[in-house]
């Protein structure tokens, strides 16, 4: 085995995208998940195993785990969209849902969905990564402990892993500590003792080992090629140490667990590795004489496709506009940005915006999760599969999304508004990420906090609504907002346009002299400049590059 230098690590997506960033319900623990594992295996004829239907999961979640139905659907849909849907299938599901004319039709459509039951068990267990322990919080040693956290500073130069979903060292520690329990969840009931634990002679089926591929992957050639977990475990030179028997087509649980632990390493394509060895990019354009330099790093040139990551921080009083292959399918983190305008006009895998202030961020379609955390007075404009918010204040979200926005704890004065812009490649990018214009639940947030929600969120008034123009030219066919605006917002826009036309007509009919027109134009320009300064739009205009260079900046 040493000759092959086998390395196995925790995959990023189950933690980065799959783990919802709030504490799991009390009964989503090992005790009840063991019971669920036995329950689904003994009811394979009822739609529980090997595929778990939505109807049976709702029965288990609401009847056994005491979850409300909305929360049960949230977990099911999050897992289904992560593992079961290609962009093509996502578009098919969107068409199916948007054609439903009643709640009954929608429930019928949902009843046709199913997920891999064993992988779903692992997905539910992984939710514990965001579990908060009162005891450890009080003594300042909440899991994962500081010893388990990354020793590498983040892109801002500070050791900072409040966001556990991005911490590959936390993922590594979680798997190291919990792999025995994860393997127990995958055992057939007849391989467990009377107390529902494994024994030294327990055997794991081939199907169960394949399910581990949801969490694990690895390599034998120093990260040049990534292999699925089951391919590594079944590779002939490794079968002796992995515990696989061709005769029984099972794995020795004891040997498999020992082999995983021996080969287990930190994900080599995580955020820390990107910071250490990634390429620095000079995308942001500095203005206002700011001395603070943006830190933009990517690993695109050093990792296999599917592991691309872009980290951005310290974009201060700057404008960043990019549409690039570097961003396509990338996991993006934007942090510690202030008074800036950021345009990432490419199809993205997932995006986290953290600790940003007084900025406008326009994103291309986000295939999975757009998560915003600890931000203040930030405007975010995007099409995304899911939006989640944690501890944000006075932020505005112009969103097109097929799922209900999630509000975790600590949000105040959040404003939701319809998606209100376009760029020429937008519809092509939406097709690449499997996002359609319907259904669109931008105005139906799902509050997942027990705090007082009176000031948590509101919908934007149509009177305050304006469309947003992306000030860059690109090649493409999209010429209007995909799906249009909701009627009440479109009516408000039409009324505003009528007022402009009436104003133009009044000026024309005033029959001003040449001197009066010149004086009038001066007054209008003065008032316009005052408005630009008051609204801080002057900063945005000054930061825009000339049109001739603009296209190069975006498309390069």
XYZ file of C-alpha atoms in Angstrom:
556
model
C 0.000 0.000 0.000
C 2.841 2.407 0.787
C 4.011 2.155 -2.802
C 0.722 3.632 -3.965
C 0.616 6.495 -1.421
C -3.124 6.292 -0.961
C -4.754 9.425 0.402
C -8.424 9.771 1.356
C -10.136 12.997 2.399
C -13.520 14.469 3.223
C -15.241 15.894 0.149
C -16.028 19.609 0.312
C -19.604 19.764 -0.968
C -21.380 17.752 1.779
C -20.066 20.257 4.338
C -19.757 23.429 2.278
C -23.101 23.106 0.480
C -24.990 20.313 2.227
C -24.630 21.339 5.890
C -27.293 23.930 6.720
C -25.786 26.680 8.828
C -27.962 26.358 11.883
C -28.060 23.816 14.737
C -29.895 20.617 13.714
C -33.118 19.640 15.503
C -32.626 17.843 18.809
C -33.708 14.450 17.465
C -31.367 14.548 14.488
C -28.764 12.694 16.538
C -27.100 9.281 16.438
C -29.704 7.585 18.661
C -32.602 8.435 16.382
C -30.641 8.072 13.165
C -29.754 4.493 14.205
C -33.460 3.817 14.620
C -34.146 5.406 11.248
C -31.413 3.289 9.617
C -33.058 0.102 10.899
C -36.529 1.368 10.015
C -35.742 2.101 6.357
C -33.970 -1.236 5.791
C -36.874 -3.267 7.160
C -39.365 -1.446 4.940
C -37.767 -1.649 1.523
C -41.103 -2.627 -0.036
C -42.701 0.581 1.251
C -40.408 3.034 -0.526
C -37.697 3.279 2.152
C -34.708 1.378 0.753
C -32.558 1.541 -1.331
C -34.442 4.688 -2.373
C -36.252 6.750 0.263
C -39.342 8.473 -1.097
C -40.482 11.913 0.016
C -43.682 10.429 1.464
C -41.795 7.976 3.672
C -39.248 10.592 4.772
C -42.108 12.935 5.706
C -43.640 10.100 7.737
C -40.341 9.450 9.535
C -39.424 13.114 10.005
C -42.801 14.357 11.212
C -43.978 11.211 13.021
C -40.742 9.894 14.512
C -38.321 12.844 14.656
C -41.026 15.453 15.362
C -39.904 17.865 12.639
C -42.382 20.262 11.092
C -43.131 19.434 7.468
C -41.424 22.555 6.084
C -38.169 21.588 7.821
C -38.503 17.979 6.656
C -38.872 19.187 3.064
C -35.930 21.564 3.486
C -33.572 18.689 4.343
C -34.975 16.427 1.637
C -34.905 19.062 -1.095
C -31.419 20.277 -0.125
C -30.019 16.760 -0.400
C -31.943 15.984 -3.578
C -30.714 19.116 -5.350
C -27.124 18.408 -4.235
C -26.907 14.763 -5.282
C -29.710 13.844 -7.652
C -30.058 16.736 -10.061
C -27.960 17.560 -13.071
C -28.657 20.992 -14.633
C -30.968 19.239 -17.116
C -32.924 17.485 -14.353
C -33.124 20.733 -12.389
C -34.747 22.451 -15.360
C -37.167 19.538 -15.755
C -38.117 19.786 -12.073
C -38.605 23.554 -12.361
C -40.927 23.035 -15.335
C -42.852 20.375 -13.421
C -43.324 22.575 -10.348
C -44.236 25.708 -12.306
C -46.941 23.784 -14.195
C -48.680 22.725 -10.951
C -51.939 24.650 -10.586
C -52.759 23.545 -7.041
C -51.183 22.368 -3.794
C -52.471 18.870 -4.506
C -50.666 18.778 -7.871
C -47.480 20.025 -6.216
C -47.676 17.283 -3.575
C -48.211 14.716 -6.315
C -45.068 15.954 -8.055
C -43.086 15.773 -4.798
C -44.318 12.243 -4.165
C -42.400 11.070 -7.252
C -39.063 12.159 -5.765
C -36.702 9.808 -3.962
C -33.118 9.831 -2.687
C -30.447 7.268 -1.894
C -31.459 6.198 1.615
C -27.945 5.422 2.918
C -26.400 8.625 1.592
C -29.319 10.578 3.035
C -28.559 9.113 6.468
C -24.969 10.361 6.137
C -26.240 13.764 5.015
C -28.464 14.042 8.100
C -25.567 13.051 10.376
C -23.292 15.681 8.799
C -25.720 18.384 9.971
C -24.128 17.945 13.409
C -21.108 19.940 12.235
C -23.103 23.059 13.115
C -24.384 21.674 16.395
C -23.878 24.039 19.331
C -23.022 22.542 22.706
C -24.014 24.701 25.686
C -21.365 23.107 27.914
C -18.480 23.604 25.494
C -19.644 27.100 24.590
C -19.482 28.112 28.241
C -15.923 26.861 28.659
C -14.817 28.308 25.337
C -14.058 24.983 23.681
C -16.963 24.446 21.320
C -16.399 21.601 18.861
C -14.358 21.531 16.759
C -11.835 22.734 19.279
C -9.158 25.314 18.387
C -6.642 22.460 18.200
C -8.643 20.959 15.349
C -8.907 24.188 13.384
C -6.738 25.203 10.510
C -3.366 26.657 11.498
C -3.369 28.588 8.220
C -4.512 32.221 8.199
C -7.402 33.128 5.940
C -7.065 35.413 2.926
C -7.254 38.457 5.190
C -4.171 37.344 7.100
C -6.089 36.333 10.217
C -6.770 32.888 11.622
C -10.535 32.912 11.353
C -12.878 29.971 10.924
C -16.212 31.095 12.322
C -17.760 29.582 9.202
C -17.327 25.844 9.809
C -18.678 24.983 6.369
C -15.475 26.324 4.762
C -13.021 24.825 7.274
C -11.522 21.682 5.749
C -9.576 21.101 8.979
C -12.914 21.021 10.800
C -14.274 18.581 8.227
C -11.195 16.401 8.719
C -11.603 16.442 12.508
C -15.325 15.704 12.228
C -14.710 12.652 10.054
C -11.863 11.410 12.234
C -14.016 11.619 15.349
C -17.237 10.332 13.817
C -16.246 7.713 11.214
C -17.154 4.801 13.577
C -20.696 6.184 13.953
C -21.056 6.912 10.251
C -20.053 3.334 9.428
C -22.506 1.978 12.003
C -25.323 3.842 10.262
C -24.497 1.936 7.085
C -24.540 -1.554 8.625
C -27.408 -3.919 7.992
C -29.437 -4.586 11.196
C -28.193 -8.206 11.386
C -24.607 -6.878 11.637
C -25.371 -4.954 14.830
C -25.377 -6.153 18.424
C -28.504 -6.068 20.565
C -27.483 -2.601 21.731
C -27.342 -1.444 18.074
C -23.557 -1.227 17.924
C -21.025 -2.824 15.609
C -18.815 -5.746 16.593
C -15.324 -6.855 15.562
C -16.862 -9.257 13.005
C -19.394 -6.862 11.444
C -19.461 -6.805 7.649
C -20.300 -3.835 5.455
C -22.076 -4.441 2.156
C -20.783 -3.197 -1.171
C -23.833 -0.934 -1.389
C -22.987 0.640 1.964
C -19.367 1.230 0.965
C -20.566 2.916 -2.219
C -22.703 5.255 -0.083
C -19.508 6.423 1.667
C -18.606 8.026 -1.645
C -20.983 10.825 -0.663
C -18.428 11.896 1.966
C -15.049 10.519 0.853
C -12.779 10.505 -2.179
C -9.051 10.124 -2.698
C -6.003 9.649 -4.881
C -3.002 7.410 -5.484
C -0.934 9.812 -7.609
C -0.342 12.864 -5.410
C -3.693 14.546 -6.174
C -3.279 14.569 -9.944
C -6.286 12.273 -10.368
C -9.238 12.099 -7.976
C -10.905 8.700 -7.567
C -14.199 7.771 -5.961
C -13.984 6.056 -2.595
C -15.399 2.774 -3.856
C -12.918 2.623 -6.744
C -10.041 2.963 -4.284
C -11.493 0.425 -1.847
C -12.048 -2.143 -4.618
C -8.729 -1.587 -6.390
C -7.063 -5.002 -6.463
C -3.741 -3.996 -4.809
C -5.687 -2.490 -1.896
C -8.365 -5.111 -1.252
C -6.377 -6.840 1.485
C -5.946 -3.667 3.551
C -9.408 -2.281 2.786
C -10.952 -5.513 4.029
C -12.838 -6.459 0.868
C -13.769 -10.087 0.205
C -14.634 -11.087 -3.361
C -16.328 -14.215 -2.051
C -18.901 -12.438 0.118
C -18.716 -9.061 -1.685
C -18.477 -7.360 1.699
C -15.924 -5.389 3.686
C -14.661 -6.165 7.149
C -15.856 -3.140 9.083
C -12.832 -3.259 11.371
C -10.321 -3.365 8.503
C -12.126 -0.755 6.423
C -12.247 1.672 9.322
C -8.556 1.156 10.106
C -7.620 1.657 6.424
C -9.624 4.895 6.162
C -8.008 6.293 9.310
C -4.512 5.320 8.151
C -4.954 7.036 4.762
C -7.032 9.987 5.944
C -5.675 13.477 5.199
C -6.995 17.031 5.068
C -8.696 17.903 1.769
C -5.804 19.095 -0.472
C -8.176 21.325 -2.472
C -9.612 23.288 0.457
C -9.405 26.943 1.403
C -6.123 26.664 3.330
C -4.348 24.991 0.402
C -5.734 27.663 -1.919
C -4.357 30.430 0.318
C -0.966 28.735 0.653
C -0.289 27.871 -2.966
C -2.997 29.461 -5.115
C -2.362 32.058 -7.787
C -2.895 35.707 -6.869
C -5.100 37.663 -9.275
C -5.192 41.405 -9.960
C -8.861 41.735 -10.855
C -9.935 44.679 -8.714
C -9.434 48.247 -9.967
C -8.194 50.627 -7.299
C -9.706 54.111 -7.032
C -9.851 56.986 -4.557
C -6.126 56.623 -3.867
C -6.791 53.709 -1.542
C -3.604 52.041 -0.310
C -5.313 48.820 0.732
C -4.661 46.051 -1.764
C -7.316 43.503 -2.625
C -6.368 39.870 -2.018
C -7.799 37.606 -4.715
C -6.556 34.022 -4.916
C -7.601 31.020 -7.002
C -6.487 27.390 -7.261
C -7.874 26.810 -10.759
C -4.459 26.192 -12.325
C -3.356 23.568 -9.798
C -6.333 21.308 -9.061
C -8.490 18.839 -11.010
C -11.684 20.247 -12.522
C -14.570 20.239 -10.079
C -12.423 21.569 -7.220
C -12.036 25.172 -8.373
C -12.049 27.828 -5.654
C -11.748 31.621 -5.713
C -11.177 33.638 -2.520
C -11.617 37.430 -2.432
C -10.924 39.755 0.471
C -10.010 43.351 1.310
C -11.671 44.816 -1.769
C -11.899 48.342 -0.367
C -13.351 51.266 -2.340
C -12.729 49.327 -5.534
C -14.645 47.935 -8.496
C -14.205 44.342 -9.619
C -15.883 43.100 -12.812
C -15.149 39.671 -14.220
C -16.618 37.039 -16.510
C -14.023 34.326 -16.831
C -13.400 30.578 -17.151
C -11.663 30.922 -13.789
C -15.065 31.516 -12.195
C -17.098 28.890 -14.077
C -18.252 26.255 -11.587
C -16.054 27.711 -8.843
C -16.729 27.825 -5.123
C -16.363 31.507 -4.266
C -15.836 33.233 -0.925
C -16.017 37.036 -0.648
C -14.972 38.431 2.718
C -13.996 41.714 4.424
C -14.980 43.904 1.461
C -16.018 47.495 2.051
C -17.541 50.272 -0.071
C -16.983 48.340 -3.281
C -18.834 47.148 -6.367
C -18.262 43.517 -7.337
C -19.563 41.917 -10.535
C -18.891 38.190 -11.048
C -20.782 37.486 -14.268
C -20.179 33.744 -14.719
C -22.036 30.559 -13.669
C -20.864 29.743 -10.123
C -21.019 26.573 -7.999
C -21.597 28.202 -4.605
C -20.897 31.595 -3.026
C -20.343 32.780 0.535
C -20.325 36.507 1.324
C -18.998 37.208 4.811
C -18.160 40.306 6.870
C -18.722 42.799 4.047
C -20.083 46.334 4.424
C -21.600 49.071 2.268
C -21.089 47.178 -0.988
C -23.020 46.024 -4.040
C -22.385 42.468 -5.253
C -23.819 41.231 -8.556
C -23.414 37.518 -9.252
C -23.981 35.209 -12.175
C -26.290 32.231 -11.508
C -25.280 30.271 -8.384
C -25.935 26.573 -8.958
C -26.315 25.620 -5.290
C -26.138 27.877 -2.222
C -25.607 31.618 -1.888
C -24.875 32.203 1.804
C -24.521 35.667 3.348
C -23.168 35.997 6.881
C -22.293 38.885 9.212
C -22.754 41.575 6.548
C -23.969 45.153 6.986
C -25.647 47.377 4.361
C -24.816 45.081 1.450
C -26.904 44.754 -1.705
C -26.779 41.341 -3.388
C -28.232 40.677 -6.851
C -28.328 37.096 -8.120
C -30.175 34.094 -9.490
C -29.490 31.166 -7.146
C -30.746 27.725 -6.171
C -30.902 28.687 -2.495
C -30.253 31.820 -0.443
C -29.401 31.589 3.255
C -28.731 34.444 5.667
C -27.061 34.525 9.070
C -26.517 37.614 11.256
C -26.997 40.201 8.500
C -28.116 43.792 9.115
C -29.836 46.214 6.717
C -29.008 44.143 3.624
C -31.073 44.053 0.428
C -31.459 40.981 -1.778
C -32.723 41.134 -5.349
C -33.148 37.418 -5.896
C -34.610 34.914 -8.340
C -34.717 31.522 -6.605
C -36.776 28.291 -6.855
C -36.541 27.718 -3.081
C -37.606 29.783 -0.084
C -34.818 32.049 1.261
C -33.601 30.778 4.633
C -33.240 33.189 7.543
C -31.126 31.743 10.323
C -30.448 33.607 13.568
C -29.350 37.215 14.035
C -30.839 38.880 10.936
C -32.229 42.409 11.182
C -33.883 44.743 8.666
C -33.414 42.400 5.699
C -35.184 43.553 2.533
C -36.238 41.125 -0.213
C -36.958 42.360 -3.726
C -37.384 40.795 -7.168
C -34.395 40.184 -9.407
C -34.114 43.334 -11.511
C -31.211 43.207 -13.940
C -29.644 41.254 -16.790
C -26.455 40.845 -18.773
C -26.171 39.390 -22.250
C -25.013 35.882 -21.212
C -27.370 35.509 -18.250
C -29.892 33.089 -19.769
C -27.099 30.882 -21.153
C -25.503 30.800 -17.701
C -28.855 29.971 -16.091
C -29.185 26.995 -18.429
C -25.687 25.790 -17.501
C -26.584 25.827 -13.790
C -30.096 24.388 -14.190
C -31.892 27.522 -12.979
C -35.166 28.643 -14.556
C -37.352 31.729 -14.162
C -40.142 29.725 -12.473
C -40.871 28.874 -9.760
C -39.592 31.996 -8.005
C -39.959 32.206 -4.212
C -38.006 35.416 -3.583
C -40.906 36.805 -1.513
C -41.530 33.738 0.712
C -38.649 33.582 3.225
C -38.457 30.674 5.674
C -37.561 31.816 9.206
C -35.502 29.183 11.044
C -34.782 31.188 14.167
C -36.552 31.203 17.518
C -35.696 34.877 18.017
C -38.200 37.715 17.777
C -38.784 38.039 14.052
C -40.696 41.334 13.993
C -37.701 43.225 12.594
C -36.053 40.356 10.717
C -37.275 41.057 7.191
C -39.694 42.854 4.906
C -40.533 43.029 1.212
C -39.429 46.083 -0.733
C -42.181 48.552 -1.530
C -42.797 48.972 -5.288
C -42.454 52.729 -4.729
C -38.814 52.222 -3.673
C -38.028 49.849 -6.541
C -35.762 50.709 -9.472
C -34.228 48.459 -12.106
C -30.461 47.904 -12.078
C -28.265 48.320 -15.150
C -25.038 46.308 -15.343
C -22.631 48.808 -16.943
C -20.649 46.369 -19.070
C -20.916 45.099 -22.616
C -20.671 41.384 -23.388
C -21.621 39.100 -26.238
C -24.889 37.206 -25.768
C -28.619 37.079 -26.429
C -30.229 38.159 -23.145
C -31.770 41.611 -23.612
C -34.222 41.816 -20.698
C -34.786 40.639 -17.151
C -35.401 36.840 -17.299
C -39.025 36.186 -16.454
C -39.797 39.897 -16.244
C -40.885 41.739 -13.104
C -43.866 40.952 -10.865
C -46.904 42.968 -12.124
C -46.990 45.402 -9.194
C -43.299 46.253 -9.652
C -43.646 46.524 -13.421
C -46.582 48.902 -12.902
C -44.447 51.077 -10.639
C -41.686 51.147 -13.280
C -44.208 52.073 -15.997
C -45.584 54.918 -13.885
C -42.076 56.246 -13.290
C -41.381 56.113 -17.020
C -44.601 58.027 -17.688
C -43.489 60.769 -15.296
C -40.176 61.045 -17.164
C -42.012 61.362 -20.456
C -44.327 64.010 -18.993
C -41.313 65.931 -17.693
C -39.614 65.778 -21.075
C -42.807 66.968 -22.746
C -43.184 69.854 -20.285
C -39.600 70.993 -20.911
C -40.137 70.812 -24.653
C -43.387 72.790 -24.510
C -41.909 75.491 -22.243
C -40.223 77.014 -25.313
C -37.196 78.202 -23.377
C -34.679 80.530 -24.974
C -31.172 79.305 -25.637
C -29.883 81.101 -22.538
C -32.722 79.710 -20.416
C -32.052 76.152 -21.658
C -28.387 76.527 -20.791
C -29.207 77.824 -17.292
C -31.811 75.106 -16.807
C -29.348 72.382 -17.841
C -26.798 73.734 -15.355
C -29.362 73.584 -12.539
C -30.348 70.018 -13.432
C -26.711 68.890 -13.511
C -26.063 70.500 -10.117
C -29.058 68.725 -8.584
C -28.019 65.461 -10.224
C -24.486 65.761 -8.825
C -25.890 66.514 -5.367
C -28.005 63.358 -5.631
C -24.992 61.307 -6.764
C -22.983 62.434 -3.735
C -25.883 61.974 -1.301
C -26.620 58.433 -2.515
C -22.904 57.564 -2.915
C -23.515 56.723 -6.563
C -20.740 59.159 -7.497
C -18.284 56.626 -6.102
C -19.758 53.935 -8.353
C -19.607 56.092 -11.487
C -16.036 57.151 -10.804
C -14.994 53.538 -10.394
C -16.232 52.421 -13.796
C -13.576 51.902 -16.439
C -13.983 53.498 -19.883
C -16.235 51.504 -22.249
C -13.311 50.524 -24.509
C -11.469 48.848 -21.634
C -14.606 47.662 -19.897
C -15.235 44.753 -22.224
C -11.676 43.515 -21.726
C -12.035 43.729 -17.964
C -15.203 41.651 -17.930
C -14.376 39.089 -20.557
C -10.689 38.528 -19.813
